[in-house]
Every structure is written in structure tokens, then in C-alpha cells.
Coordinates of C-alpha atoms in Angstrom, one line a residue:
M1 CA -69.1 16.0 -11.4
L2 CA -67.8 19.3 -10.3
R3 CA -65.3 17.7 -7.8
R4 CA -64.3 15.3 -10.6
A5 CA -63.7 18.2 -13.1
L6 CA -61.7 20.2 -10.8
R7 CA -59.6 17.3 -9.6
L8 CA -58.8 16.4 -13.2
R9 CA -57.8 19.9 -14.0
L10 CA -55.9 20.6 -10.9
G11 CA -54.4 17.1 -10.1
P12 CA -51.0 17.7 -11.8
C13 CA -50.5 20.9 -9.9
L14 CA -51.6 19.4 -6.6
S15 CA -49.4 16.4 -7.0
G16 CA -46.3 18.3 -5.9
R17 CA -44.4 18.3 -9.3
G18 CA -43.1 21.6 -10.4
L19 CA -43.9 23.6 -7.5
G20 CA -40.8 25.7 -7.6
T21 CA -42.5 28.4 -9.8
Y22 CA -45.8 29.0 -11.3
R23 CA -46.1 31.1 -14.5
G24 CA -43.1 33.0 -13.5
G25 CA -44.5 33.6 -10.0
S26 CA -42.8 32.6 -6.7
T27 CA -43.5 29.6 -4.5
L28 CA -45.3 31.8 -2.2
D29 CA -47.5 33.1 -4.9
W30 CA -48.4 29.5 -5.8
D31 CA -49.0 28.6 -2.2
G32 CA -51.5 31.5 -1.9
K33 CA -53.4 30.3 -5.0
V34 CA -53.6 26.8 -3.6
S35 CA -55.0 28.3 -0.3
K36 CA -57.6 30.2 -2.2
I37 CA -58.6 27.0 -4.1
K38 CA -59.0 25.1 -0.9
K39 CA -61.3 27.9 0.5
K40 CA -63.4 27.7 -2.7
F41 CA -63.7 24.0 -2.2
Q42 CA -64.8 24.4 1.4
S43 CA -67.4 27.1 0.3
I44 CA -68.8 24.8 -2.4
F45 CA -68.8 21.7 -0.1
P46 CA -69.4 22.9 3.5
G47 CA -69.3 20.8 6.6
G48 CA -65.8 19.3 6.4
A49 CA -62.2 20.0 5.9
W50 CA -60.8 20.0 2.4
S51 CA -58.9 16.9 1.4
P52 CA -57.7 15.8 -2.1
L53 CA -60.2 13.4 -3.9
Y54 CA -59.1 9.9 -4.7
D55 CA -56.5 9.8 -1.8
T56 CA -54.4 6.7 -2.1
S57 CA -51.9 7.4 0.6
H58 CA -53.4 4.6 2.7
L59 CA -52.9 2.1 0.0
P60 CA -49.9 -0.2 -0.5
P61 CA -47.8 0.2 -3.6
E62 CA -48.9 -1.6 -6.8
R63 CA -45.5 -3.5 -6.8
S64 CA -42.9 -4.6 -4.2
D65 CA -40.1 -6.9 -4.6
V66 CA -40.9 -8.6 -1.2
V67 CA -44.3 -8.6 0.7
I68 CA -43.9 -9.6 4.3
V69 CA -47.2 -10.8 5.8
G70 CA -47.1 -9.9 9.6
G71 CA -45.4 -6.8 11.2
G72 CA -44.5 -8.4 14.5
V73 CA -40.8 -8.7 15.3
L74 CA -40.2 -11.7 13.2
G75 CA -41.6 -10.0 10.2
L76 CA -39.8 -6.8 10.9
S77 CA -36.5 -8.6 11.5
V78 CA -36.7 -10.3 8.1
A79 CA -37.2 -6.8 6.6
Y80 CA -34.3 -5.4 8.6
W81 CA -31.8 -8.1 7.4
L82 CA -33.0 -7.8 3.8
K83 CA -32.2 -4.2 3.7
R84 CA -29.1 -4.6 5.8
L85 CA -27.6 -7.3 3.6
E86 CA -28.6 -6.1 0.2
K87 CA -25.6 -5.6 -2.0
Q88 CA -26.7 -2.2 -3.3
Q89 CA -28.6 0.2 -1.1
G90 CA -32.2 0.7 -1.9
A91 CA -32.0 -2.2 -4.5
I92 CA -34.8 -4.2 -2.7
Q93 CA -38.3 -2.7 -2.0
V94 CA -40.0 -4.2 0.9
L95 CA -43.5 -4.0 2.0
V96 CA -44.7 -5.0 5.5
V97 CA -48.4 -5.8 5.8
E98 CA -49.8 -5.8 9.3
R99 CA -53.6 -5.8 9.9
D100 CA -53.5 -4.3 13.4
H101 CA -51.4 -1.2 13.5
T102 CA -52.0 -0.9 17.4
Y103 CA -50.6 -4.4 18.0
A104 CA -53.3 -4.9 20.7
R105 CA -53.5 -8.5 19.9
A106 CA -50.0 -9.1 18.7
S107 CA -48.0 -11.9 20.4
T108 CA -44.9 -9.7 20.4
V109 CA -46.3 -7.1 23.0
L110 CA -48.3 -9.6 24.9
S111 CA -45.1 -11.7 25.8
V112 CA -43.2 -11.8 29.1
G113 CA -40.1 -10.7 27.1
G114 CA -37.8 -13.4 28.2
I115 CA -34.5 -14.5 26.4
R116 CA -32.6 -17.7 27.3
Q117 CA -30.1 -20.1 25.9
Q118 CA -31.4 -23.0 27.9
F119 CA -32.9 -25.1 25.1
S120 CA -32.7 -28.8 24.2
L121 CA -31.7 -28.2 20.5
P122 CA -28.2 -26.7 19.5
E123 CA -30.0 -24.6 16.8
N124 CA -32.2 -22.8 19.4
V125 CA -29.1 -22.2 21.7
Q126 CA -27.3 -20.6 18.6
L127 CA -30.3 -18.5 17.7
S128 CA -30.7 -17.0 21.2
L129 CA -26.9 -16.4 21.6
F130 CA -27.0 -14.4 18.2
S131 CA -30.1 -12.5 19.4
A132 CA -28.6 -11.8 22.8
E133 CA -25.5 -10.3 21.1
F134 CA -27.8 -8.2 18.9
L135 CA -29.9 -7.0 21.8
R136 CA -26.9 -6.1 24.0
N137 CA -25.4 -4.0 21.3
I138 CA -28.6 -2.6 19.8
N139 CA -27.4 1.0 19.8
F140 CA -23.8 0.4 19.1
L141 CA -21.5 -0.9 16.3
G142 CA -21.8 -4.6 15.8
R143 CA -18.9 -6.7 17.1
A144 CA -19.7 -10.2 16.0
F145 CA -20.0 -9.5 12.2
L146 CA -17.5 -6.7 11.7
C147 CA -20.3 -4.4 10.8
T148 CA -19.8 -0.7 9.6
Q149 CA -23.2 0.5 10.9
E150 CA -25.3 0.4 14.0
Y151 CA -28.0 -2.1 14.5
L152 CA -31.1 -0.1 15.3
A153 CA -29.7 3.3 15.9
V154 CA -31.2 6.1 13.8
V155 CA -29.4 9.5 13.2
D156 CA -30.8 12.3 15.4
D157 CA -33.2 9.9 17.3
P158 CA -32.5 8.9 20.9
P159 CA -31.0 5.5 21.6
L160 CA -33.3 2.6 22.5
D161 CA -33.7 1.6 26.1
L162 CA -34.7 -2.2 25.9
Q163 CA -34.6 -2.3 29.8
F164 CA -32.7 -5.4 29.5
N165 CA -32.6 -7.2 32.9
P166 CA -29.8 -9.9 32.9
S167 CA -31.0 -11.8 35.9
G168 CA -31.0 -15.1 34.1
Y169 CA -33.2 -18.1 33.9
L170 CA -33.4 -20.8 36.6
L171 CA -34.7 -24.1 35.4
L172 CA -35.6 -26.6 38.1
A173 CA -35.6 -30.3 37.4
S174 CA -37.1 -33.2 39.3
E175 CA -35.4 -36.7 39.8
E176 CA -36.9 -37.8 36.5
G177 CA -35.7 -34.8 34.6
A178 CA -32.2 -34.4 36.0
A179 CA -30.4 -36.6 33.5
I180 CA -32.0 -34.8 30.6
M181 CA -31.0 -31.4 32.2
E182 CA -27.4 -32.6 32.5
R183 CA -27.3 -33.5 28.8
N184 CA -28.9 -30.2 27.7
V185 CA -26.4 -28.2 29.8
K186 CA -23.5 -30.0 28.4
M187 CA -24.7 -29.2 24.9
Q188 CA -25.5 -25.5 25.7
R189 CA -21.9 -25.0 27.1
Q190 CA -20.5 -26.6 23.9
E191 CA -22.4 -24.0 21.9
G192 CA -21.0 -21.2 24.0
A193 CA -23.8 -20.5 26.5
K194 CA -22.8 -19.7 30.1
V195 CA -25.0 -22.0 32.2
C196 CA -24.1 -23.7 35.4
L197 CA -25.7 -26.7 37.2
M198 CA -26.7 -26.3 40.9
S199 CA -27.5 -29.0 43.5
P200 CA -30.5 -28.5 45.9
E201 CA -28.0 -27.3 48.5
Q202 CA -26.4 -24.8 46.3
L203 CA -29.8 -23.7 45.2
Q204 CA -31.0 -23.1 48.8
K205 CA -27.9 -21.2 49.7
K206 CA -28.2 -18.8 46.7
F207 CA -31.8 -18.4 46.7
P208 CA -33.1 -19.1 50.3
W209 CA -36.7 -18.3 49.4
I210 CA -37.0 -21.4 47.2
N211 CA -38.4 -24.5 48.7
T212 CA -36.2 -27.3 47.1
E213 CA -38.6 -30.1 47.9
G214 CA -38.8 -32.3 44.7
V215 CA -35.9 -30.6 43.1
A216 CA -32.9 -32.9 42.2
L217 CA -31.0 -30.3 40.0
A218 CA -31.2 -26.8 38.7
S219 CA -29.6 -24.9 35.8
Y220 CA -28.9 -21.4 36.0
G221 CA -28.0 -18.9 33.0
L222 CA -25.0 -16.7 34.0
E223 CA -24.9 -14.5 30.9
N224 CA -27.1 -13.3 28.2
E225 CA -30.4 -14.4 29.8
G226 CA -33.2 -12.4 31.5
W227 CA -35.9 -10.2 30.0
F228 CA -36.5 -7.0 28.1
D229 CA -39.3 -4.7 26.9
P230 CA -40.9 -6.3 23.8
W231 CA -42.7 -3.0 22.8
C232 CA -39.4 -1.2 22.7
L233 CA -37.8 -3.7 20.3
L234 CA -40.8 -3.6 18.1
Q235 CA -40.9 0.1 17.8
G236 CA -37.2 0.3 17.5
L237 CA -37.4 -2.1 14.4
R238 CA -40.3 -0.1 12.9
R239 CA -38.3 3.3 13.3
K240 CA -35.1 1.7 11.8
L241 CA -37.0 0.2 8.8
Q242 CA -38.7 3.5 8.0
S243 CA -35.2 5.1 7.9
M244 CA -34.2 2.3 5.6
G245 CA -37.0 2.9 3.1
V246 CA -39.2 0.0 4.0
L247 CA -42.9 0.6 3.4
F248 CA -45.7 -0.4 5.8
C249 CA -49.4 -0.9 5.2
Q250 CA -52.3 -1.6 7.5
G251 CA -54.5 -4.3 6.0
E252 CA -55.3 -7.9 5.7
V253 CA -54.0 -10.3 3.1
T254 CA -57.0 -12.2 1.7
R255 CA -55.8 -13.7 -1.6
F256 CA -52.8 -14.8 -3.6
I257 CA -52.7 -14.9 -7.4
S258 CA -50.4 -17.7 -8.6
S259 CA -49.3 -19.5 -11.6
S260 CA -48.6 -23.2 -11.8
S261 CA -46.3 -25.6 -13.6
H262 CA -46.2 -29.4 -13.4
M263 CA -43.2 -31.7 -13.1
E264 CA -42.4 -35.4 -12.3
T265 CA -40.1 -36.4 -9.6
A266 CA -37.4 -39.2 -9.8
S267 CA -39.9 -41.5 -8.2
G268 CA -42.6 -40.8 -10.8
E269 CA -44.7 -38.6 -8.6
Q270 CA -46.5 -35.7 -10.3
V271 CA -46.2 -32.5 -8.5
T272 CA -47.4 -28.9 -9.1
L273 CA -45.0 -26.0 -8.5
K274 CA -46.7 -22.6 -7.7
R275 CA -45.3 -19.1 -7.9
I276 CA -47.2 -16.2 -6.2
H277 CA -47.4 -13.2 -8.6
E278 CA -49.8 -11.0 -6.7
V279 CA -50.9 -10.3 -3.2
H280 CA -54.4 -8.9 -2.4
V281 CA -54.5 -6.6 0.6
K282 CA -57.9 -5.7 2.0
M283 CA -58.0 -2.3 3.6
D284 CA -59.0 -1.8 7.1
H285 CA -62.7 -1.1 7.8
S286 CA -63.3 -1.3 4.1
Q287 CA -64.2 -3.7 1.2
E288 CA -61.5 -2.1 -0.9
F289 CA -58.4 -4.1 -1.7
Q290 CA -55.2 -3.4 -3.4
P291 CA -53.3 -6.0 -5.7
V292 CA -49.6 -5.9 -5.1
E293 CA -47.3 -7.6 -7.6
C294 CA -44.3 -9.2 -6.0
A295 CA -41.4 -11.6 -6.5
I296 CA -41.3 -13.0 -2.9
V297 CA -43.8 -13.4 0.0
V298 CA -42.7 -14.0 3.5
N299 CA -45.3 -15.6 5.8
A300 CA -44.5 -14.2 9.3
A301 CA -48.2 -14.0 10.3
G302 CA -47.6 -15.7 13.7
A303 CA -50.4 -17.6 15.1
W304 CA -52.3 -17.0 11.9
S305 CA -49.7 -18.2 9.5
G306 CA -51.4 -21.5 8.9
Q307 CA -54.3 -19.6 7.4
I308 CA -52.0 -17.6 5.3
A309 CA -50.3 -20.7 4.1
E310 CA -53.6 -22.3 3.1
L311 CA -54.5 -19.1 1.1
A312 CA -51.4 -19.9 -1.1
G313 CA -52.5 -23.5 -1.6
V314 CA -50.1 -25.1 1.1
G315 CA -51.8 -28.3 2.3
T316 CA -54.6 -28.3 -0.1
G317 CA -53.5 -31.4 -2.0
P318 CA -54.2 -35.1 -1.5
P319 CA -53.3 -36.4 2.0
G320 CA -49.9 -38.0 2.3
T321 CA -48.4 -35.8 -0.4
M322 CA -46.2 -32.8 -0.2
Q323 CA -49.0 -30.8 -1.7
G324 CA -51.3 -32.1 1.1
T325 CA -48.8 -31.3 3.8
K326 CA -50.1 -28.4 6.0
L327 CA -48.3 -25.8 7.9
P328 CA -49.0 -27.2 11.5
V329 CA -49.1 -23.7 13.1
E330 CA -52.2 -22.6 15.0
P331 CA -53.1 -20.0 17.6
R332 CA -52.9 -21.2 21.3
K333 CA -54.0 -18.9 24.0
R334 CA -51.8 -18.3 27.0
Y335 CA -52.6 -16.4 30.1
V336 CA -50.0 -14.0 32.0
Y337 CA -50.8 -12.9 35.6
L338 CA -49.5 -9.9 37.5
W339 CA -49.4 -10.2 41.3
H340 CA -48.0 -8.4 44.2
C341 CA -46.2 -9.9 47.1
P342 CA -44.5 -7.7 49.7
Q343 CA -42.4 -10.7 51.1
G344 CA -41.6 -12.1 47.7
P345 CA -38.1 -12.7 46.3
G346 CA -35.9 -9.8 46.0
L347 CA -34.1 -8.1 43.2
E348 CA -31.7 -11.0 42.7
A349 CA -34.5 -13.3 41.5
P350 CA -34.2 -14.8 38.0
L351 CA -37.0 -16.1 35.9
V352 CA -37.8 -19.3 37.7
A353 CA -39.3 -22.4 35.8
D354 CA -40.7 -25.1 38.1
P355 CA -40.8 -28.8 37.0
S356 CA -44.6 -28.5 37.3
G357 CA -44.6 -26.0 34.5
A358 CA -45.3 -22.8 36.4
Y359 CA -42.9 -19.9 36.0
F360 CA -42.5 -16.4 37.2
R361 CA -40.2 -13.3 37.1
R362 CA -40.0 -10.0 38.9
E363 CA -41.7 -7.0 37.2
G364 CA -40.2 -3.7 38.2
L365 CA -38.7 -3.0 41.6
G366 CA -41.9 -2.9 43.8
N367 CA -42.3 -6.6 44.7
S368 CA -44.6 -7.3 41.7
Y369 CA -44.2 -10.5 39.6
L370 CA -45.3 -12.0 36.3
G371 CA -46.0 -15.6 35.7
S372 CA -48.2 -18.4 34.6
C373 CA -48.3 -22.1 33.5
S374 CA -49.0 -23.5 30.1
P375 CA -52.2 -25.6 30.1
T376 CA -52.3 -29.3 29.1
E377 CA -53.8 -30.4 25.9
E378 CA -57.0 -31.2 27.7
E379 CA -57.1 -27.8 29.3
E380 CA -56.4 -25.7 26.1
P381 CA -58.6 -22.7 26.3
D382 CA -60.6 -21.4 23.4
P383 CA -58.4 -19.2 21.2
G384 CA -61.4 -17.4 19.7
N385 CA -60.9 -14.6 22.3
L386 CA -58.4 -13.0 24.6
E387 CA -60.5 -13.2 27.7
V388 CA -58.6 -14.3 30.9
D389 CA -59.6 -17.2 33.1
Y390 CA -58.8 -16.2 36.7
D391 CA -59.9 -19.6 38.0
F392 CA -57.0 -21.1 36.0
F393 CA -54.7 -19.2 38.2
Q394 CA -56.4 -20.0 41.4
E395 CA -56.6 -23.8 40.5
K396 CA -53.5 -24.5 38.5
V397 CA -50.9 -21.7 38.8
W398 CA -51.1 -20.4 42.4
P399 CA -50.7 -23.8 44.2
R400 CA -47.6 -24.6 42.2
L401 CA -46.1 -21.2 42.8
A402 CA -46.8 -21.3 46.5
Q403 CA -45.3 -24.8 46.9
R404 CA -42.2 -23.5 45.4
V405 CA -42.0 -20.2 47.0
P406 CA -43.8 -20.2 50.3
A407 CA -44.0 -16.4 50.4
F408 CA -46.4 -16.5 47.5
E409 CA -49.0 -17.9 49.8
T410 CA -50.0 -14.3 50.5
L411 CA -49.8 -12.9 47.0
K412 CA -52.5 -10.8 45.5
V413 CA -53.3 -10.8 41.8
R414 CA -53.5 -7.3 40.3
S415 CA -54.2 -7.9 36.6
A416 CA -53.8 -10.3 33.8
W417 CA -54.0 -10.6 30.1
A418 CA -54.0 -13.3 27.3
G419 CA -51.8 -13.5 24.3
Y420 CA -51.3 -16.1 21.4
Y421 CA -48.5 -18.6 20.8
D422 CA -47.9 -19.3 17.2
Y423 CA -47.8 -23.1 18.2
N424 CA -46.3 -25.6 16.0
T425 CA -48.3 -28.8 16.8
F426 CA -45.6 -31.0 15.1
D427 CA -42.5 -30.3 17.2
Q428 CA -43.0 -26.9 19.0
N429 CA -40.3 -25.5 16.8
G430 CA -39.8 -22.7 14.2
V431 CA -40.5 -23.0 10.5
V432 CA -37.8 -21.1 8.6
G433 CA -37.1 -20.9 4.9
P434 CA -38.9 -21.5 1.7
H435 CA -41.8 -23.9 0.9
P436 CA -40.7 -26.7 -1.4
L437 CA -43.7 -26.3 -3.9
V438 CA -44.8 -22.6 -3.5
I439 CA -41.4 -21.6 -4.4
N440 CA -41.4 -18.0 -3.6
M441 CA -43.1 -18.2 -0.2
Y442 CA -40.8 -18.2 2.8
F443 CA -41.7 -18.9 6.5
A444 CA -40.6 -17.2 9.7
T445 CA -43.1 -18.6 12.1
G446 CA -44.1 -21.4 14.5
F447 CA -41.7 -20.8 17.4
S448 CA -44.3 -21.7 19.9
G449 CA -43.5 -19.0 22.5
H450 CA -39.7 -18.3 21.8
G451 CA -40.0 -16.3 18.6
L452 CA -39.6 -12.8 20.2
Q453 CA -36.2 -13.7 21.7
Q454 CA -34.9 -15.3 18.6
A455 CA -36.3 -12.9 16.1
P456 CA -33.0 -11.0 15.2
A457 CA -31.3 -14.3 14.3
V458 CA -34.3 -15.8 12.5
G459 CA -34.7 -12.7 10.4
R460 CA -31.1 -12.8 9.3
A461 CA -31.4 -16.7 8.5
V462 CA -34.4 -15.9 6.3
A463 CA -32.7 -13.1 4.5
E464 CA -29.7 -15.2 3.9
M465 CA -31.8 -17.9 2.3
M466 CA -33.5 -15.4 0.1
L467 CA -30.5 -13.6 -1.0
E468 CA -27.8 -16.3 -1.2
G469 CA -30.0 -19.4 -1.4
H470 CA -28.6 -21.0 1.7
F471 CA -28.2 -20.4 5.5
Q472 CA -24.8 -18.8 6.3
T473 CA -24.7 -17.6 9.9
I474 CA -26.7 -20.5 11.6
N475 CA -27.6 -23.6 9.8
L476 CA -31.4 -24.0 10.4
S477 CA -31.9 -26.9 7.9
P478 CA -33.7 -28.8 10.6
F479 CA -36.3 -26.1 10.7
L480 CA -37.2 -26.3 6.9
F481 CA -40.8 -27.0 6.0
G482 CA -39.9 -30.4 4.4
R483 CA -39.7 -32.1 7.7
F484 CA -43.5 -32.1 8.1
Y485 CA -43.8 -34.3 5.0
F486 CA -40.9 -36.6 6.0
G487 CA -42.0 -36.9 9.6
E488 CA -38.5 -35.7 10.8
K489 CA -39.3 -33.8 14.1
A490 CA -36.8 -31.2 15.3
Q491 CA -38.4 -31.6 18.9
E492 CA -37.8 -28.8 21.3
H493 CA -38.5 -30.0 24.9
C494 CA -37.7 -26.8 26.9
I495 CA -41.0 -24.9 26.1
L496 CA -42.4 -22.6 28.8

């Protein structure tokens, strides 16, 4: 009771309002009085440092215009472009909710950090070209959009060093896949990507360490392809967003409060429209939760976005209806192995993707390499943990690597880790834009392993849809949620 009484009496003074003077005294006088009060508190309640009672600094705000669920690069990019494109500075309040502030299990930081334009869909080529431009000019004035401000530069802070390595991607095709590769490269060039085709003879001449057996054709990215530091991009976005006034909260979204209205379609089907009014955020290591009133929710929860969608009622209706159509995104565990090989490919080595599914790239300058192989559907590991299966490397990855690069016969694995893909089981492609029935929930998820490299472009696309009602820079209509109901796949075949 004593604590409560003192807090009620002293609360207005301790809040920071009117600290310029105190009953005619100076700020220094008031600071001294506060210091004495703290000492009294400590003498009454020994054993711990004094701290204000009922501290709510860890809680999210009670209201926010936009709540973004997921603080990885996709969620942060949406927040960045919302603030960047808002008509009046400070007009939109944005809250980013991330349950793991260490990002220890986040897909972003567990990625190999690649960026490429070699995809099978024009939209994915365009997304990666946009993002490459963004990353290459991350500390400078934007050239592509006549911007008057820098991308992620912050006044008085050092420039970001993404450690971008423009060594390109080298995709290898068997006889069976050569024709498809030719069609893909033709489309990629039409979209503006700098990609060339190489015969086995040309391949052997340029990269003599490759065994070309079983290779009928190769495609090689000449510009804007390679790899970069994902952690640097993540921290750069967070730093920039803080300077733009975006709020962050560590917690888990556990509930949505919605209102419903009913309507009938032209075909006579009864549908229910929902609007989310409130997001409940459970605090870390606590049963406490904070309700946050909001106008828009962005589902950028990565591998867990399917669960967040279900919380909002997505896919909970009768089968075969739009209300019963689920967000088909689930966690898929992928391994990344780090090995050393003194006689391995040199500094000119690109990221190599074999027809067998195995891939690798250099890591640093000391003959170390990163790589792996995606499992088949029958081999999919349990996503319930991030334990690494070293037998998978020995049995599935190493034989394929050694067949393609004979020097890898003598490699030695140094370490490994596992991370999650936000895997879209429908067509392995992103989900971007609003839900048709939960009318104020937007998606930025489901990219099945290529979300990191396309995040700058995806974030802008979602922000454009929210602010203008349509895509402007890149038309991502094939990536809208409605395709799951209509069965219209935007199938991406170039998944590593």
C-alpha cells in the first residue's frame, strides 16, 4: 500500500512533465529531490535497485494505425515503405511485433544470403532486379525512383556494409532441363536481367574445376547476382525504421478481435466479411497481454504466417469456399553446411546450383564453402526443432557435390545449422496483398526461400496496395491470395 500511495502522489512528477522548474527551484534542485526520494525507496525496500512501479515501457501502444506481425526483413520492408511513401511525414503510426528479438530462429539470419534474377516467372525477375538496385545503392541516393532521400542511411551513423559479393549464380541443366533453361533465360533477358547461356565447353573453359558430365547447358548471371550479409540488412532496416518513428515490440500475437458483416455475391453465395479491430500481443515470458487497436494488420510472420492467418479466421469456413481456403504456408526445415576444402574453387567461383538440387558458394576468402540440398517430399525433416542431420550431408549432399566438383572429395565439414523456409505448398511463390474476406489483413509471406532477396521490392508492393489500392511499381496480381481459391498457380520452378 505504501508503494501504491507514494506512486500515486509522485506519478505526475516522475512522468517527466514540467521538469523545468519545481516551486521556483532549478532543475538541479528537483534532480536532487528525486535522488533523495529514490534513496528513501531503497531504504524502505532493500535488496534491489529502485525502478518506477507499473512500468509499461515494455508494452506496445494501445493504438497503432498498422500492426505488422513479424519483424524479419519482409515485415521491416513493409514498414519502411509505408513510412517512405506516406504523403505526410509522421501521419502513419506503425508497430512491428516480433516474438524473438534475438532473431536466433529467424529465417532471415539463417539464410545463405543469395540474390539472383534467374527465376521462371517474370514477376520474380522484376522483384529481384528492384531489390538488387536497392541493395547496391543502400547508402546512396536512389536513382531508379528519383528519390530525394537515402535508402537506409541514417544521419551521423556509419554506412552499412552489406558485404555484397557480385560473383553471380551458375545454374546447370541436364539434357532434360536445357530447353526450359533456354526459355527462362530468354524471358529473364526481356525483363532486363544480364544472364548468359554457356555450353559445356564454355563452362569447362571458364570454370575448369567443374566436371561437366551430365551438363547440357548452363546459365550464368553477369550482374546483380551473388550474396550479401542478411544480418546487416536486418539491422540496417531496424536502425532506419527507428529513425523514422516506427515502434517495435517483443511479443507474440495470440488473438484478433474482429467484427463481421454478411453479403451475397452475384452468384448467390453468402459470404462473411471480417475486419480486425484489435490485436492481442502476449508479452515475452509472461501471461500478460496488451490489446492494440488498429486499422490494418500485415501478416509477415514467415514460416508461422499460416497460424497467424488462422487466428484471423482465414480458412476456417466450409471446404471449397473462399472462407474455407487456407493460407498454404508452413514451416519447412532446411540445412546449411559449412565445409573447408584447401583445393576447392577459387575466388571467381559463383553460387553453383547443380541439376541434382545440390548447391554451394564460397564463404569468405579461406577456402570455406556453404551449401546443401533441398530434401524430397519423402525426406522432409521434422520442423519441430532446428537440430541438424549430418547424415543427410553424408548421404545426399556430399556425393552430389563431389561428382560435380572433384576437389570436394576431400572436404571437411566444420559446422552446420538449420533454418526455416516459409514454404508455400501450393506453388512455392509469395503471397502479397489483401485477403478477400478479412479485408484489412495484408500478406507478405510464402516466398519459399527467396523472400530475403526480394524483400525490398515486396515491401514496396504491399505498401502501394495499402496506400493506393493497387500495385504500382511491379504488378504482383498473380501473387494475390485469391489464386488459392480459384486454383490458379503462379508456379515457380527455380527453387533452391
